[in-house]
mmCIF file of C-alpha atoms in Angstrom:
data_model
loop_
_atom_site.group_PDB
_atom_site.id
_atom_site.type_symbol
_atom_site.label_atom_id
_atom_site.label_comp_id
_atom_site.label_asym_id
_atom_site.label_seq_id
_atom_site.Cartn_x
_atom_site.Cartn_y
_atom_site.Cartn_z
ATOM 1 C CA MET A 1 -136.694 14.065 -9.076
ATOM 2 C CA SER A 2 -139.397 12.515 -7.136
ATOM 3 C CA THR A 3 -140.864 15.920 -4.633
ATOM 4 C CA PRO A 4 -140.624 15.010 -1.505
ATOM 5 C CA LEU A 5 -143.590 14.545 1.079
ATOM 6 C CA VAL A 6 -145.847 17.306 2.728
ATOM 7 C CA ARG A 7 -147.897 16.343 5.842
ATOM 8 C CA THR A 8 -150.519 18.492 6.027
ATOM 9 C CA TYR A 9 -153.000 18.388 9.707
ATOM 10 C CA GLU A 10 -156.801 18.391 9.594
ATOM 11 C CA ARG A 11 -157.161 20.964 12.514
ATOM 12 C CA PHE A 12 -160.995 21.309 12.899
ATOM 13 C CA PRO A 13 -163.263 19.484 10.689
ATOM 14 C CA LEU A 14 -165.489 20.781 7.886
ATOM 15 C CA VAL A 15 -168.672 21.619 10.509
ATOM 16 C CA ARG A 16 -166.445 23.013 13.157
ATOM 17 C CA ARG A 17 -165.198 25.283 9.448
ATOM 18 C CA ILE A 18 -169.175 26.277 8.018
ATOM 19 C CA GLU A 19 -169.331 27.088 12.151
ATOM 20 C CA HIS A 20 -166.555 29.702 11.953
ATOM 21 C CA TRP A 21 -167.484 31.361 8.943
ATOM 22 C CA ALA A 22 -171.336 31.859 9.234
ATOM 23 C CA MET A 23 -170.641 33.463 12.965
ATOM 24 C CA MET A 24 -167.890 35.892 11.566
ATOM 25 C CA LEU A 25 -170.014 36.427 8.800
ATOM 26 C CA SER A 26 -173.402 37.635 10.779
ATOM 27 C CA PHE A 27 -170.776 39.045 13.712
ATOM 28 C CA THR A 28 -169.414 41.161 11.150
ATOM 29 C CA ILE A 29 -172.755 41.916 9.191
ATOM 30 C CA LEU A 30 -173.942 42.524 12.660
ATOM 31 C CA ALA A 31 -171.056 44.791 13.127
ATOM 32 C CA ILE A 32 -171.814 47.102 9.475
ATOM 33 C CA THR A 33 -175.041 47.206 10.133
ATOM 34 C CA GLY A 34 -175.709 48.265 13.608
ATOM 35 C CA LEU A 35 -172.916 50.753 14.072
ATOM 36 C CA PRO A 36 -174.518 52.940 11.429
ATOM 37 C CA GLN A 37 -177.313 52.745 14.173
ATOM 38 C CA ARG A 38 -175.093 53.970 17.521
ATOM 39 C CA PHE A 39 -174.046 56.563 15.724
ATOM 40 C CA SER A 40 -176.845 57.678 13.491
ATOM 41 C CA SER A 41 -176.210 61.534 13.020
ATOM 42 C CA SER A 42 -173.522 60.974 11.444
ATOM 43 C CA PRO A 43 -172.829 60.958 8.029
ATOM 44 C CA ILE A 44 -171.046 57.733 7.005
ATOM 45 C CA SER A 45 -174.013 56.624 8.610
ATOM 46 C CA ILE A 46 -177.550 58.280 7.035
ATOM 47 C CA ALA A 47 -175.091 58.402 3.963
ATOM 48 C CA PHE A 48 -175.445 53.562 4.768
ATOM 49 C CA VAL A 49 -178.983 53.272 5.684
ATOM 50 C CA SER A 50 -179.907 55.479 2.795
ATOM 51 C CA LEU A 51 -178.339 53.523 0.057
ATOM 52 C CA LEU A 52 -179.815 49.837 1.543
ATOM 53 C CA GLY A 53 -182.459 51.511 1.489
ATOM 54 C CA GLY A 54 -183.459 52.445 4.863
ATOM 55 C CA ILE A 55 -183.658 52.092 8.237
ATOM 56 C CA GLU A 56 -186.167 49.090 8.321
ATOM 57 C CA VAL A 57 -184.271 47.466 5.729
ATOM 58 C CA LEU A 58 -181.031 47.937 7.577
ATOM 59 C CA ARG A 59 -182.747 47.088 11.099
ATOM 60 C CA ASN A 60 -184.499 43.957 9.348
ATOM 61 C CA ILE A 61 -180.934 42.707 8.119
ATOM 62 C CA HIS A 62 -179.505 43.602 11.390
ATOM 63 C CA HIS A 63 -182.111 41.297 13.580
ATOM 64 C CA THR A 64 -181.598 38.327 10.183
ATOM 65 C CA ALA A 65 -178.076 37.895 11.054
ATOM 66 C CA ALA A 66 -178.490 38.083 15.412
ATOM 67 C CA ILE A 67 -180.682 34.941 13.494
ATOM 68 C CA VAL A 68 -177.999 33.529 12.352
ATOM 69 C CA MET A 69 -175.391 34.002 14.952
ATOM 70 C CA MET A 70 -178.115 32.748 18.004
ATOM 71 C CA LEU A 71 -178.815 29.606 15.893
ATOM 72 C CA GLY A 72 -174.947 29.165 15.247
ATOM 73 C CA THR A 73 -174.340 29.487 19.322
ATOM 74 C CA ALA A 74 -176.819 27.403 20.189
ATOM 75 C CA TRP A 75 -175.942 25.184 17.577
ATOM 76 C CA HIS A 76 -171.912 24.970 19.158
ATOM 77 C CA LEU A 77 -173.714 24.972 22.515
ATOM 78 C CA LEU A 78 -175.456 21.744 21.956
ATOM 79 C CA MET A 79 -171.994 20.761 19.680
ATOM 80 C CA PHE A 80 -170.148 21.051 23.467
ATOM 81 C CA GLY A 81 -172.635 19.117 25.572
ATOM 82 C CA TYR A 82 -172.407 16.003 23.244
ATOM 83 C CA LEU A 83 -168.662 15.984 22.800
ATOM 84 C CA ALA A 84 -167.976 16.922 26.443
ATOM 85 C CA TYR A 85 -171.224 14.562 28.032
ATOM 86 C CA VAL A 86 -171.240 11.727 25.412
ATOM 87 C CA ARG A 87 -168.171 11.354 23.842
ATOM 88 C CA HIS A 88 -166.010 12.523 26.480
ATOM 89 C CA THR A 89 -163.768 15.204 24.932
ATOM 90 C CA ARG A 90 -161.139 17.440 27.086
ATOM 91 C CA LEU A 91 -162.679 20.361 27.293
ATOM 92 C CA THR A 92 -159.129 22.153 25.583
ATOM 93 C CA MET A 93 -160.981 25.452 25.013
ATOM 94 C CA LEU A 94 -160.788 26.215 29.008
ATOM 95 C CA PRO A 95 -158.320 28.172 31.049
ATOM 96 C CA THR A 96 -155.206 26.418 33.183
ATOM 97 C CA LEU A 97 -152.473 27.708 34.684
ATOM 98 C CA GLN A 98 -150.507 26.849 31.998
ATOM 99 C CA ASP A 99 -151.595 29.887 30.948
ATOM 100 C CA MET A 100 -150.637 32.301 33.325
ATOM 101 C CA LYS A 101 -147.494 30.739 32.948
ATOM 102 C CA ASP A 102 -147.453 30.876 28.929
ATOM 103 C CA GLY A 103 -148.963 34.020 29.072
ATOM 104 C CA TRP A 104 -146.017 35.276 32.134
ATOM 105 C CA GLN A 105 -142.841 33.609 29.364
ATOM 106 C CA ALA A 106 -144.196 35.034 26.474
ATOM 107 C CA LEU A 107 -144.366 38.155 27.772
ATOM 108 C CA LEU A 108 -140.885 37.612 29.232
ATOM 109 C CA TYR A 109 -140.275 37.099 26.257
ATOM 110 C CA ASN A 110 -141.470 39.594 24.456
ATOM 111 C CA ILE A 111 -139.407 42.321 26.884
ATOM 112 C CA GLY A 112 -136.843 40.932 26.328
ATOM 113 C CA ARG A 113 -136.407 38.983 29.136
ATOM 114 C CA ALA A 114 -136.088 35.499 28.622
ATOM 115 C CA LYS A 115 -134.808 33.440 25.692
ATOM 116 C CA THR A 116 -137.812 31.630 24.242
ATOM 117 C CA PRO A 117 -141.258 31.817 24.202
ATOM 118 C CA PRO A 118 -144.094 29.620 25.076
ATOM 119 C CA GLN A 119 -144.059 26.207 24.624
ATOM 120 C CA MET A 120 -147.979 25.869 24.162
ATOM 121 C CA GLY A 121 -151.043 22.635 23.159
ATOM 122 C CA ARG A 122 -153.354 23.732 20.466
ATOM 123 C CA TYR A 123 -154.673 27.093 21.636
ATOM 124 C CA THR A 124 -152.356 29.327 23.139
ATOM 125 C CA PHE A 125 -153.843 31.693 26.130
ATOM 126 C CA GLU A 126 -154.324 34.128 23.128
ATOM 127 C CA GLU A 127 -156.610 32.396 21.227
ATOM 128 C CA LYS A 128 -158.584 30.807 24.912
ATOM 129 C CA MET A 129 -158.993 34.985 25.399
ATOM 130 C CA GLU A 130 -160.092 35.543 22.405
ATOM 131 C CA TYR A 131 -162.313 32.745 22.185
ATOM 132 C CA TRP A 132 -163.811 33.618 26.135
ATOM 133 C CA ALA A 133 -164.350 37.771 24.807
ATOM 134 C CA PHE A 134 -166.670 36.642 22.277
ATOM 135 C CA VAL A 135 -168.889 34.570 23.959
ATOM 136 C CA TRP A 136 -169.056 37.447 27.027
ATOM 137 C CA GLY A 137 -169.485 40.175 23.912
ATOM 138 C CA ALA A 138 -172.477 37.732 22.391
ATOM 139 C CA MET A 139 -174.727 36.746 25.656
ATOM 140 C CA ILE A 140 -174.834 40.179 26.289
ATOM 141 C CA MET A 141 -175.706 41.320 23.055
ATOM 142 C CA GLY A 142 -177.680 38.139 22.285
ATOM 143 C CA LEU A 143 -179.856 39.655 25.799
ATOM 144 C CA THR A 144 -179.923 42.925 25.416
ATOM 145 C CA GLY A 145 -180.492 43.008 21.711
ATOM 146 C CA PHE A 146 -183.043 40.949 22.217
ATOM 147 C CA MET A 147 -184.451 43.059 25.018
ATOM 148 C CA MET A 148 -184.247 45.794 23.153
ATOM 149 C CA TRP A 149 -186.213 43.921 20.366
ATOM 150 C CA ASN A 150 -188.364 43.469 22.084
ATOM 151 C CA PRO A 151 -189.663 46.202 24.767
ATOM 152 C CA ILE A 152 -193.369 45.619 25.723
ATOM 153 C CA THR A 153 -192.297 41.682 26.982
ATOM 154 C CA THR A 154 -188.862 43.100 28.321
ATOM 155 C CA ALA A 155 -190.655 45.125 30.246
ATOM 156 C CA ARG A 156 -193.427 43.229 31.268
ATOM 157 C CA PHE A 157 -190.622 41.386 33.493
ATOM 158 C CA PHE A 158 -187.838 43.970 34.152
ATOM 159 C CA PRO A 159 -188.522 47.721 34.921
ATOM 160 C CA GLY A 160 -188.673 49.556 32.137
ATOM 161 C CA GLU A 161 -184.946 51.420 33.189
ATOM 162 C CA VAL A 162 -183.911 48.290 31.845
ATOM 163 C CA ILE A 163 -183.740 49.009 28.145
ATOM 164 C CA PRO A 164 -181.844 51.957 27.586
ATOM 165 C CA ALA A 165 -179.577 49.699 30.458
ATOM 166 C CA ALA A 166 -179.503 47.526 27.107
ATOM 167 C CA LYS A 167 -179.050 50.455 24.887
ATOM 168 C CA ALA A 168 -176.043 51.260 26.449
ATOM 169 C CA ALA A 169 -174.877 48.036 27.212
ATOM 170 C CA HIS A 170 -175.309 46.606 23.543
ATOM 171 C CA GLY A 171 -173.913 49.834 22.335
ATOM 172 C CA GLY A 172 -171.065 49.627 24.630
ATOM 173 C CA GLU A 173 -170.511 46.188 23.744
#
């Protein structure tokens, strides 16, 4: 007996998978080191900061992960530019009217008003929404984080009230 042939399809090349892992790990480290700073009076936060060796160590880890994430974002933008403008690759992550139709069809299917779920392309409307939410969040977190990391430079260009506003936006995001 011969074993049946199993077809596999590579969704992302190795470079893209490495990029995804780097972004995912840096995001996770940022969350793990950012939440204790946001909720600094919590007993869990105090214990975690102490476990790592103090607030300076925690902030150094946070800043290093932020640099990795911003480098990953810059790499992603460079790849996007290369693929879009040099290779003329179709930009399949951009939302379309069909995504709205697919979202409506999925809602109808999930509440029992449609017999079939939507048939979607390479990226579903949920994946596109998640991607653009990450893009928006990375922009907000990167900009406000940089402002808090460099408050004196920020205050040279903007009024001082921008720093607490950046802290609120960073913590809220």
